[in-house]
Tab-separated table of C-alpha atoms in Angstrom:
chain	number	residue	atom	x	y	z
A	1	MET	CA	31.791	-7.083	-51.987
A	2	ILE	CA	30.926	-4.984	-48.922
A	3	ASP	CA	33.921	-4.993	-46.602
A	4	ARG	CA	34.408	-4.072	-42.941
A	5	ASP	CA	35.773	-0.599	-43.719
A	6	ALA	CA	32.725	0.243	-45.813
A	7	LEU	CA	30.417	-0.919	-43.028
A	8	ARG	CA	32.306	1.119	-40.423
A	9	ASP	CA	32.089	4.233	-42.585
A	10	PHE	CA	28.385	3.622	-43.130
A	11	TYR	CA	27.574	3.464	-39.427
A	12	ASP	CA	29.877	6.401	-38.624
A	13	GLY	CA	27.796	8.425	-41.062
A	14	TYR	CA	24.469	7.032	-39.910
A	15	TYR	CA	24.930	7.699	-36.200
A	16	GLY	CA	26.815	10.936	-36.761
A	17	THR	CA	23.879	12.249	-38.754
A	18	LEU	CA	21.421	11.372	-35.988
A	19	ASP	CA	23.643	12.683	-33.152
A	20	ASP	CA	23.981	15.958	-35.033
A	21	VAL	CA	20.199	16.043	-35.570
A	22	ARG	CA	20.543	16.392	-39.346
A	23	LEU	CA	17.290	14.468	-39.665
A	24	ASP	CA	16.591	15.442	-43.263
A	25	GLU	CA	19.645	13.379	-44.257
A	26	TRP	CA	18.434	10.278	-42.447
A	27	PRO	CA	16.083	8.771	-45.093
A	28	ALA	CA	18.912	8.687	-47.654
A	29	PHE	CA	20.584	5.968	-45.583
A	30	PHE	CA	17.792	3.650	-46.762
A	31	VAL	CA	16.971	2.268	-50.206
A	32	GLU	CA	13.737	3.446	-51.785
A	33	ASP	CA	12.001	0.145	-51.143
A	34	CYS	CA	13.084	-0.394	-47.529
A	35	THR	CA	11.707	-1.826	-44.322
A	36	TYR	CA	12.237	0.023	-41.042
A	37	ARG	CA	10.780	-1.368	-37.856
A	38	VAL	CA	11.122	-0.581	-34.161
A	39	ILE	CA	9.693	-3.386	-32.051
A	40	PRO	CA	9.705	-4.456	-28.376
A	41	ARG	CA	11.926	-7.461	-27.680
A	42	GLU	CA	9.061	-9.484	-26.249
A	43	ASN	CA	7.072	-9.178	-29.480
A	44	PHE	CA	10.091	-9.857	-31.658
A	45	GLU	CA	11.107	-13.007	-29.788
A	46	ALA	CA	7.538	-14.305	-29.807
A	47	GLY	CA	7.509	-13.953	-33.581
A	48	TYR	CA	4.936	-11.146	-33.628
A	49	THR	CA	5.450	-8.416	-36.185
A	50	LEU	CA	3.398	-5.821	-34.311
A	51	SER	CA	5.806	-2.887	-34.214
A	52	THR	CA	5.910	0.442	-32.452
A	53	ILE	CA	7.142	2.047	-35.648
A	54	TYR	CA	6.752	0.562	-39.094
A	55	ALA	CA	7.774	2.025	-42.426
A	56	GLU	CA	8.008	0.215	-45.743
A	57	SER	CA	9.451	2.859	-48.031
A	58	ARG	CA	11.843	5.773	-47.953
A	59	GLY	CA	8.853	8.025	-48.530
A	60	MET	CA	7.385	6.940	-45.194
A	61	LEU	CA	10.690	7.788	-43.510
A	62	ILE	CA	10.622	11.240	-45.067
A	63	ASP	CA	7.073	11.717	-43.763
A	64	ARG	CA	8.246	10.636	-40.335
A	65	VAL	CA	11.093	13.172	-40.309
A	66	MET	CA	8.643	15.923	-41.280
A	67	GLY	CA	6.440	14.893	-38.370
A	68	VAL	CA	9.359	14.921	-35.967
A	69	THR	CA	10.590	18.342	-36.928
A	70	ARG	CA	7.095	19.724	-36.366
A	71	THR	CA	6.815	18.123	-32.923
A	72	GLN	CA	7.484	20.430	-30.033
A	73	MET	CA	9.272	18.717	-27.172
A	74	TYR	CA	8.445	20.164	-23.763
A	75	ALA	CA	12.113	20.673	-22.935
A	76	PRO	CA	15.340	20.978	-24.902
A	77	ARG	CA	17.345	17.771	-24.905
A	78	TYR	CA	20.146	15.997	-26.703
A	79	TYR	CA	20.370	12.363	-27.724
A	80	ARG	CA	23.646	10.530	-28.234
A	81	ARG	CA	24.055	7.016	-29.614
A	82	PHE	CA	26.559	4.404	-28.494
A	83	PRO	CA	26.577	1.421	-30.867
A	84	GLY	CA	28.260	-1.760	-29.628
A	85	PRO	CA	30.643	-3.894	-31.706
A	86	LEU	CA	29.378	-4.686	-35.198
A	87	ARG	CA	28.807	-8.354	-35.961
A	88	VAL	CA	28.583	-9.508	-39.556
A	89	VAL	CA	25.910	-12.196	-39.452
A	90	SER	CA	25.968	-13.297	-43.102
A	91	ARG	CA	26.981	-12.208	-46.565
A	92	GLU	CA	25.274	-12.775	-49.862
A	93	ALA	CA	26.275	-11.723	-53.356
A	94	ASP	CA	24.911	-8.197	-53.067
A	95	SER	CA	24.019	-7.751	-49.399
A	96	VAL	CA	25.286	-8.171	-45.883
A	97	ARG	CA	23.362	-8.752	-42.666
A	98	THR	CA	24.744	-7.168	-39.507
A	99	ARG	CA	23.787	-7.004	-35.857
A	100	HIS	CA	24.867	-4.636	-33.098
A	101	ASN	CA	23.669	-3.407	-29.746
A	102	LEU	CA	22.608	0.200	-29.375
A	103	LEU	CA	22.523	2.391	-26.284
A	104	VAL	CA	20.873	5.803	-26.623
A	105	VAL	CA	21.317	8.377	-23.866
A	106	GLN	CA	19.387	11.601	-23.359
A	107	THR	CA	20.544	14.775	-21.681
A	108	LEU	CA	18.116	17.504	-20.693
A	109	THR	CA	19.698	20.880	-20.248
A	110	ASP	CA	19.767	20.869	-16.482
A	111	LYS	CA	19.398	17.179	-15.733
A	112	GLN	CA	21.629	14.160	-15.411
A	113	THR	CA	22.171	12.054	-18.529
A	114	GLU	CA	19.973	8.951	-18.624
A	115	ILE	CA	19.561	5.878	-20.785
A	116	VAL	CA	16.470	6.024	-22.977
A	117	LEU	CA	17.011	3.028	-25.260
A	118	SER	CA	18.720	-0.344	-24.952
A	119	ALA	CA	18.299	-2.297	-28.154
A	120	VAL	CA	19.768	-4.654	-30.709
A	121	CYS	CA	19.671	-3.705	-34.404
A	122	HIS	CA	19.210	-6.300	-37.129
A	123	ASP	CA	20.245	-4.647	-40.386
A	124	THR	CA	20.551	-5.662	-44.011
A	125	LEU	CA	22.737	-3.437	-46.183
A	126	VAL	CA	23.129	-3.327	-49.939
A	127	GLN	CA	25.272	-1.430	-52.402
A	128	ASP	CA	22.884	1.044	-54.047
A	129	GLY	CA	24.586	3.068	-56.755
A	130	ASP	CA	27.560	4.843	-55.235
A	131	ARG	CA	26.824	4.182	-51.584
A	132	LEU	CA	25.703	1.607	-49.058
A	133	ARG	CA	22.114	1.794	-47.892
A	134	LEU	CA	19.850	-0.097	-45.534
A	135	ARG	CA	17.366	-2.416	-47.176
A	136	GLU	CA	16.058	-3.456	-43.787
A	137	ARG	CA	16.558	-2.213	-40.241
A	138	ILE	CA	14.825	-3.773	-37.264
A	139	VAL	CA	15.481	-2.085	-33.928
A	140	VAL	CA	14.497	-4.485	-31.140
A	141	PHE	CA	14.317	-2.616	-27.838
A	142	ASP	CA	14.378	-4.179	-24.369
A	143	SER	CA	11.457	-2.374	-22.797
A	144	GLU	CA	7.734	-2.583	-23.297
A	145	MET	CA	7.300	1.106	-22.697
A	146	ILE	CA	7.352	3.216	-25.817
A	147	PRO	CA	10.483	5.265	-25.275
A	148	ASN	CA	10.154	9.003	-25.586
A	149	SER	CA	13.385	8.931	-27.547
A	150	LEU	CA	11.595	7.252	-30.419
A	151	ILE	CA	10.134	10.562	-31.410
A	152	TYR	CA	13.522	10.810	-33.081
A	153	PRO	CA	14.755	8.024	-35.347
A	154	ALA	CA	17.012	5.313	-33.974
B	1	MET	CA	48.760	-17.061	-33.839
B	2	ILE	CA	45.532	-15.505	-32.507
B	3	ASP	CA	44.763	-12.419	-34.579
B	4	ARG	CA	42.432	-9.447	-34.076
B	5	ASP	CA	39.690	-10.891	-36.291
B	6	ALA	CA	39.617	-14.097	-34.261
B	7	LEU	CA	39.386	-12.118	-31.019
B	8	ARG	CA	36.575	-9.962	-32.387
B	9	ASP	CA	34.631	-13.039	-33.475
B	10	PHE	CA	35.197	-14.630	-30.072
B	11	TYR	CA	33.748	-11.688	-28.155
B	12	ASP	CA	30.894	-11.245	-30.634
B	13	GLY	CA	29.949	-14.824	-29.862
B	14	TYR	CA	30.533	-14.535	-26.121
B	15	TYR	CA	28.420	-11.444	-25.552
B	16	GLY	CA	25.820	-12.428	-28.131
B	17	THR	CA	25.280	-15.676	-26.273
B	18	LEU	CA	24.783	-13.879	-22.963
B	19	ASP	CA	22.555	-11.126	-24.419
B	20	ASP	CA	20.373	-13.816	-25.979
B	21	VAL	CA	20.272	-15.685	-22.649
B	22	ARG	CA	21.563	-18.916	-24.187
B	23	LEU	CA	23.239	-19.665	-20.872
B	24	ASP	CA	23.807	-23.369	-21.528
B	25	GLU	CA	26.274	-22.354	-24.269
B	26	TRP	CA	28.276	-20.108	-21.945
B	27	PRO	CA	30.603	-22.656	-20.272
B	28	ALA	CA	31.903	-23.803	-23.682
B	29	PHE	CA	33.609	-20.415	-24.046
B	30	PHE	CA	36.042	-21.584	-21.349
B	31	VAL	CA	38.672	-24.319	-21.378
B	32	GLU	CA	38.045	-27.277	-19.100
B	33	ASP	CA	40.690	-26.166	-16.608
B	34	CYS	CA	39.751	-22.477	-16.400
B	35	THR	CA	39.646	-19.704	-13.841
B	36	TYR	CA	36.630	-17.370	-13.698
B	37	ARG	CA	36.483	-14.661	-11.071
B	38	VAL	CA	34.270	-11.660	-10.404
B	39	ILE	CA	35.856	-9.350	-7.869
B	40	PRO	CA	35.311	-5.789	-6.539
B	41	ARG	CA	37.875	-3.286	-7.779
B	42	GLU	CA	38.941	-2.360	-4.267
B	43	ASN	CA	39.890	-5.962	-3.469
B	44	PHE	CA	41.596	-6.480	-6.819
B	45	GLU	CA	43.725	-3.347	-6.566
B	46	ALA	CA	44.712	-4.173	-2.991
B	47	GLY	CA	45.959	-7.552	-4.180
B	48	TYR	CA	43.287	-9.560	-2.368
B	49	THR	CA	41.895	-12.551	-4.178
B	50	LEU	CA	38.634	-12.648	-2.223
B	51	SER	CA	36.081	-12.794	-5.024
B	52	THR	CA	32.333	-12.446	-5.247
B	53	ILE	CA	32.252	-15.341	-7.697
B	54	TYR	CA	35.012	-17.880	-8.094
B	55	ALA	CA	35.120	-20.918	-10.358
B	56	GLU	CA	38.141	-22.996	-11.250
B	57	SER	CA	36.781	-25.410	-13.813
B	58	ARG	CA	34.250	-25.554	-16.606
B	59	GLY	CA	32.271	-27.955	-14.454
B	60	MET	CA	31.784	-25.239	-11.851
B	61	LEU	CA	30.514	-22.893	-14.574
B	62	ILE	CA	28.028	-25.537	-15.700
B	63	ASP	CA	26.835	-25.884	-12.081
B	64	ARG	CA	26.462	-22.135	-11.913
B	65	VAL	CA	24.321	-21.995	-15.036
B	66	MET	CA	22.067	-24.724	-13.633
B	67	GLY	CA	21.683	-22.663	-10.469
B	68	VAL	CA	20.842	-19.545	-12.451
B	69	THR	CA	18.191	-21.174	-14.582
B	70	ARG	CA	16.487	-22.484	-11.424
B	71	THR	CA	16.512	-19.038	-9.802
B	72	GLN	CA	13.239	-17.168	-9.980
B	73	MET	CA	13.744	-13.433	-10.425
B	74	TYR	CA	10.963	-11.337	-8.907
B	75	ALA	CA	10.349	-9.513	-12.162
B	76	PRO	CA	11.088	-10.146	-15.831
B	77	ARG	CA	14.137	-8.237	-17.041
B	78	TYR	CA	16.653	-8.106	-19.851
B	79	TYR	CA	20.382	-7.553	-19.649
B	80	ARG	CA	22.456	-6.127	-22.486
B	81	ARG	CA	26.237	-5.871	-22.572
B	82	PHE	CA	28.297	-3.036	-24.042
B	83	PRO	CA	31.990	-3.964	-24.183
B	84	GLY	CA	34.464	-1.127	-24.737
B	85	PRO	CA	37.407	-1.254	-27.159
B	86	LEU	CA	39.509	-4.410	-26.892
B	87	ARG	CA	43.113	-3.914	-25.860
B	88	VAL	CA	45.647	-6.664	-26.536
B	89	VAL	CA	47.888	-6.556	-23.474
B	90	SER	CA	50.398	-9.243	-24.418
B	91	ARG	CA	50.903	-12.258	-26.646
B	92	GLU	CA	52.701	-15.492	-25.941
B	93	ALA	CA	53.256	-18.498	-28.150
B	94	ASP	CA	49.846	-20.051	-27.527
B	95	SER	CA	47.857	-17.408	-25.670
B	96	VAL	CA	46.846	-13.761	-25.681
B	97	ARG	CA	45.931	-11.509	-22.782
B	98	THR	CA	43.267	-8.873	-23.403
B	99	ARG	CA	41.540	-6.156	-21.431
B	100	HIS	CA	38.330	-4.264	-22.058
B	101	ASN	CA	35.736	-2.287	-20.156
B	102	LEU	CA	32.240	-3.682	-19.798
B	103	LEU	CA	28.962	-1.877	-19.209
B	104	VAL	CA	25.902	-4.019	-18.456
B	105	VAL	CA	22.465	-2.451	-18.532
B	106	GLN	CA	19.221	-3.886	-17.227
B	107	THR	CA	15.707	-3.207	-18.433
B	108	LEU	CA	12.672	-4.244	-16.422
B	109	THR	CA	9.520	-4.548	-18.437
B	110	ASP	CA	7.968	-1.290	-17.355
B	111	LYS	CA	10.981	0.576	-16.030
B	112	GLN	CA	13.713	2.775	-17.382
B	113	THR	CA	16.970	1.080	-18.416
B	114	GLU	CA	19.689	1.341	-15.779
B	115	ILE	CA	23.356	0.471	-15.453
B	116	VAL	CA	23.946	-2.577	-13.269
B	117	LEU	CA	27.642	-3.230	-13.882
B	118	SER	CA	30.678	-1.111	-14.703
B	119	ALA	CA	33.756	-3.285	-14.901
B	120	VAL	CA	37.047	-4.076	-16.585
B	121	CYS	CA	37.703	-7.609	-17.819
B	122	HIS	CA	41.169	-9.155	-17.715
B	123	ASP	CA	41.077	-12.186	-20.001
B	124	THR	CA	43.528	-14.808	-21.198
B	125	LEU	CA	42.528	-16.681	-24.344
B	126	VAL	CA	44.013	-19.810	-25.888
B	127	GLN	CA	43.441	-21.831	-29.018
B	128	ASP	CA	41.742	-25.003	-27.805
B	129	GLY	CA	41.126	-27.457	-30.620
B	130	ASP	CA	39.055	-25.747	-33.284
B	131	ARG	CA	38.103	-22.618	-31.345
B	132	LEU	CA	39.322	-19.925	-29.008
B	133	ARG	CA	38.459	-20.301	-25.351
B	134	LEU	CA	39.061	-18.399	-22.124
B	135	ARG	CA	41.705	-19.873	-19.851
B	136	GLU	CA	41.164	-17.060	-17.379
B	137	ARG	CA	38.585	-14.298	-17.016
B	138	ILE	CA	38.671	-11.801	-14.172
B	139	VAL	CA	35.791	-9.324	-14.094
B	140	VAL	CA	36.762	-6.412	-11.843
B	141	PHE	CA	33.678	-4.334	-11.028
B	142	ASP	CA	33.672	-0.772	-9.718
B	143	SER	CA	31.221	-1.136	-6.860
B	144	GLU	CA	31.401	-2.857	-3.523
B	145	MET	CA	27.787	-3.834	-3.666
B	146	ILE	CA	27.139	-7.275	-5.079
B	147	PRO	CA	25.258	-6.440	-8.244
B	148	ASN	CA	21.962	-8.196	-8.788
B	149	SER	CA	23.025	-8.674	-12.379
B	150	LEU	CA	25.646	-11.166	-11.272
B	151	ILE	CA	22.969	-13.758	-10.877
B	152	TYR	CA	23.620	-14.062	-14.589
B	153	PRO	CA	27.165	-14.541	-15.903
B	154	ALA	CA	29.187	-11.541	-17.034
C	1	MET	CA	51.260	8.338	-42.015
C	2	ILE	CA	49.128	7.744	-38.909
C	3	ASP	CA	47.162	4.558	-39.450
C	4	ARG	CA	44.118	3.048	-37.727
C	5	ASP	CA	46.182	0.694	-35.566
C	6	ALA	CA	48.254	3.572	-34.236
C	7	LEU	CA	45.099	5.536	-33.414
C	8	ARG	CA	43.536	2.547	-31.663
C	9	ASP	CA	46.669	2.042	-29.565
C	10	PHE	CA	46.736	5.735	-28.730
C	11	TYR	CA	43.180	5.790	-27.381
C	12	ASP	CA	43.641	2.460	-25.578
C	13	GLY	CA	46.515	4.080	-23.729
C	14	TYR	CA	44.744	7.386	-23.195
C	15	TYR	CA	41.576	5.978	-21.670
C	16	GLY	CA	43.377	3.174	-19.845
C	17	THR	CA	45.546	5.766	-18.125
C	18	LEU	CA	42.496	7.751	-17.001
C	19	ASP	CA	40.473	4.691	-15.930
C	20	ASP	CA	43.436	3.556	-13.842
C	21	VAL	CA	43.741	7.057	-12.350
C	22	ARG	CA	47.398	7.393	-13.382
C	23	LEU	CA	46.803	11.127	-13.767
C	24	ASP	CA	50.462	12.118	-13.768
C	25	GLU	CA	50.819	10.300	-17.108
C	26	TRP	CA	47.935	12.188	-18.697
C	27	PRO	CA	49.696	15.399	-19.834
C	28	ALA	CA	52.227	13.375	-21.873
C	29	PHE	CA	49.401	12.447	-24.245
C	30	PHE	CA	49.482	16.070	-25.435
C	31	VAL	CA	52.133	18.021	-27.343
C	32	GLU	CA	53.844	20.823	-25.469
C	33	ASP	CA	51.953	23.507	-27.377
C	34	CYS	CA	48.467	21.994	-27.167
C	35	THR	CA	44.870	23.123	-26.836
C	36	TYR	CA	42.526	21.300	-24.469
C	37	ARG	CA	38.959	22.478	-24.061
C	38	VAL	CA	35.835	21.160	-22.393
C	39	ILE	CA	32.757	23.053	-23.546
C	40	PRO	CA	28.956	22.685	-23.332
C	41	ARG	CA	27.346	21.649	-26.606
C	42	GLU	CA	25.114	24.687	-26.705
C	43	ASN	CA	28.106	27.037	-26.614
C	44	PHE	CA	30.065	24.982	-29.124
C	45	GLU	CA	27.237	24.834	-31.659
C	46	ALA	CA	26.572	28.556	-31.302
C	47	GLY	CA	30.199	29.217	-32.152
C	48	TYR	CA	31.112	30.522	-28.709
C	49	THR	CA	34.511	29.569	-27.366
C	50	LEU	CA	33.609	30.112	-23.719
C	51	SER	CA	34.739	26.835	-22.180
C	52	THR	CA	34.310	25.151	-18.834
C	53	ILE	CA	37.945	24.094	-18.951
C	54	TYR	CA	40.576	25.684	-21.116
C	55	ALA	CA	44.284	24.907	-21.318
C	56	GLU	CA	46.712	26.002	-23.992
C	57	SER	CA	49.896	24.195	-23.031
C	58	ARG	CA	51.047	20.935	-21.505
C	59	GLY	CA	52.216	22.939	-18.503
C	60	MET	CA	48.629	23.991	-17.805
C	61	LEU	CA	47.554	20.338	-17.933
C	62	ILE	CA	50.275	19.437	-15.437
C	63	ASP	CA	49.028	22.219	-13.153
C	64	ARG	CA	45.531	20.872	-13.480
C	65	VAL	CA	46.574	17.346	-12.509
C	66	MET	CA	48.342	18.730	-9.441
C	67	GLY	CA	45.162	20.552	-8.492
C	68	VAL	CA	43.068	17.414	-8.957
C	69	THR	CA	45.280	15.207	-6.835
C	70	ARG	CA	45.092	17.756	-4.019
C	71	THR	CA	41.289	17.926	-4.205
C	72	GLN	CA	39.473	15.879	-1.599
C	73	MET	CA	36.313	14.300	-2.925
C	74	TYR	CA	33.604	13.825	-0.306
C	75	ALA	CA	33.239	10.147	-1.127
C	76	PRO	CA	35.374	7.507	-2.836
C	77	ARG	CA	34.323	6.885	-6.410
C	78	TYR	CA	35.495	5.343	-9.651
C	79	TYR	CA	35.124	6.681	-13.172
C	80	ARG	CA	35.117	4.485	-16.254
C	81	ARG	CA	35.147	5.682	-19.843
C	82	PHE	CA	33.308	4.144	-22.787
C	83	PRO	CA	34.424	5.718	-26.076
C	84	GLY	CA	32.224	5.098	-29.109
C	85	PRO	CA	33.508	4.136	-32.565
C	86	LEU	CA	36.392	6.288	-33.794
C	87	ARG	CA	35.726	8.315	-36.934
C	88	VAL	CA	38.639	9.656	-38.956
C	89	VAL	CA	37.405	13.048	-40.107
C	90	SER	CA	40.398	14.147	-42.199
C	91	ARG	CA	44.085	13.527	-42.764
C	92	GLU	CA	46.827	15.950	-43.538
C	93	ALA	CA	50.516	15.364	-44.133
C	94	ASP	CA	51.451	15.246	-40.460
C	95	SER	CA	48.160	15.142	-38.578
C	96	VAL	CA	44.807	13.436	-38.383
C	97	ARG	CA	41.498	14.739	-37.081
C	98	THR	CA	39.216	12.281	-35.325
C	99	ARG	CA	35.839	12.342	-33.655
C	100	HIS	CA	34.193	9.944	-31.225
C	101	ASN	CA	31.448	9.902	-28.652
C	102	LEU	CA	32.353	9.452	-25.003
C	103	LEU	CA	30.284	8.102	-22.145
C	104	VAL	CA	31.742	8.416	-18.638
C	105	VAL	CA	30.145	6.519	-15.779
C	106	GLN	CA	30.731	6.980	-12.072
C	107	THR	CA	30.404	4.425	-9.310
C	108	LEU	CA	30.353	5.415	-5.663
C	109	THR	CA	31.278	2.649	-3.288
C	110	ASP	CA	27.780	1.815	-2.169
C	111	LYS	CA	25.714	3.365	-4.944
C	112	GLN	CA	24.426	2.392	-8.345
C	113	THR	CA	26.580	3.307	-11.343
C	114	GLU	CA	25.399	6.471	-13.117
C	115	ILE	CA	26.269	8.417	-16.240
C	116	VAL	CA	28.168	11.606	-15.505
C	117	LEU	CA	29.225	12.675	-19.000
C	118	SER	CA	27.811	12.295	-22.495
C	119	ALA	CA	30.060	14.044	-24.983
C	120	VAL	CA	31.656	14.105	-28.404
C	121	CYS	CA	35.426	14.581	-28.691
C	122	HIS	CA	36.985	16.493	-31.553
C	123	ASP	CA	40.679	15.604	-31.579
C	124	THR	CA	43.712	16.439	-33.699
C	125	LEU	CA	46.660	14.061	-33.377
C	126	VAL	CA	50.215	14.447	-34.608
C	127	GLN	CA	53.332	12.296	-34.631
C	128	ASP	CA	55.605	13.890	-32.029
C	129	GLY	CA	58.959	12.149	-31.820
C	130	ASP	CA	58.374	8.487	-31.088
C	131	ARG	CA	54.699	8.651	-30.225
C	132	LEU	CA	51.344	10.107	-31.174
C	133	ARG	CA	50.126	13.065	-29.169
C	134	LEU	CA	47.110	15.330	-29.111
C	135	ARG	CA	47.639	18.784	-30.574
C	136	GLU	CA	44.031	19.672	-29.874
C	137	ARG	CA	41.219	18.035	-27.919
C	138	ILE	CA	37.779	19.574	-27.622
C	139	VAL	CA	35.326	17.699	-25.416
C	140	VAL	CA	31.805	18.906	-26.202
C	141	PHE	CA	29.395	17.713	-23.502
C	142	ASP	CA	25.627	17.521	-23.793
C	143	SER	CA	24.628	19.202	-20.555
C	144	GLU	CA	24.812	22.761	-19.341
C	145	MET	CA	25.544	21.687	-15.831
C	146	ILE	CA	29.212	21.486	-14.991
C	147	PRO	CA	29.660	17.790	-14.362
C	148	ASN	CA	31.310	16.760	-11.120
C	149	SER	CA	33.287	14.267	-13.148
C	150	LEU	CA	35.240	17.098	-14.734
C	151	ILE	CA	37.289	17.399	-11.606
C	152	TYR	CA	39.131	14.569	-13.318
C	153	PRO	CA	40.307	14.924	-16.911
C	154	ALA	CA	38.169	13.580	-19.729
């Protein structure tokens, strides 16, 4: 039984890890045999699976993090994530499906903060040993542009 | 007795419906004999009732939705709503008054996401048959411009 | 024992007071012998204590409010605060440490709403007589520019 407190703690950890740019800890929030997709809303609503980012194992997420940390961004910047209220969509014996909006803002050193991602996240979480992990995460973003922010995980 | 869980579920449904653009379901979140107002903060704080949008029955909300769905916007866009923490202001025998901030962002297909509404919502909810509904909703927005976003309900 | 409900009520009051610009009530959210700092993220993460704003007593906060209310801004504007989910970092016998993201938006009368602060708040709260108060609040903001919005308290 995965309760509300456990879900809150999970997302506190998940977004805290990303805000603090501890990217090497990010893949451990997923089960080994996971699905992670980032997809434009238009594709998602039309039933297409063509995604901007697609990973189908924790190993692919680890590869992605290694790629990110090697990427040089042209200017120093910070990302900060503002998740909306968490909705529990359904519960099964060993899993729970949730949905929440996500706003990501970016601040360049000497620039005004701006919104770089407006999205809704469709997640499926399971108890995996001693902690909750994502079995599936689909980040559906409102734009058709590929956001720069997606160099980092969402 | 309207508890916190019931309020959370109500707003999850309310904002989920609007984010998903299922506008025909929106009026059912209000009682038949409701008040719905959208008003600039300056007017509200001065005690004026002059509102940008004013409806005093569910029928008027239904009319409004029909008007919206006939309106052609010049470019495809998505709205997404980010409500702030819900404050319970007061409780009476059969109703509860709440207050929360609301941020609405807009994404045009090939543009950066931008904020189109910063507001505080003063709501009164009642148990109406088998579900909660709004008896009153006053959306007080921070600008004096009439936001484009108000073509759609807030 | 400071529970979740008490913390929620505290922050509802804190941010409601600021959103409503009841600045004279703001210092009472702090204990007499408090620390209040606003500091750029780069300084904070490097371990520097050099802060944009630094106060080490409630008296200094009262002075600050008096300064703010005497300051003439060149144009009327509203600020609205959107705190992210509250994380309880640790609990001790008489205090609790929390952390949450904070987005502050500004609306000028005839302009589009814009983000003026993206930050994370590191707070320590204690029971002080009949109410919770902040013993320490450190607002770590993502920019290196001194935000205009900091004329008002965060």
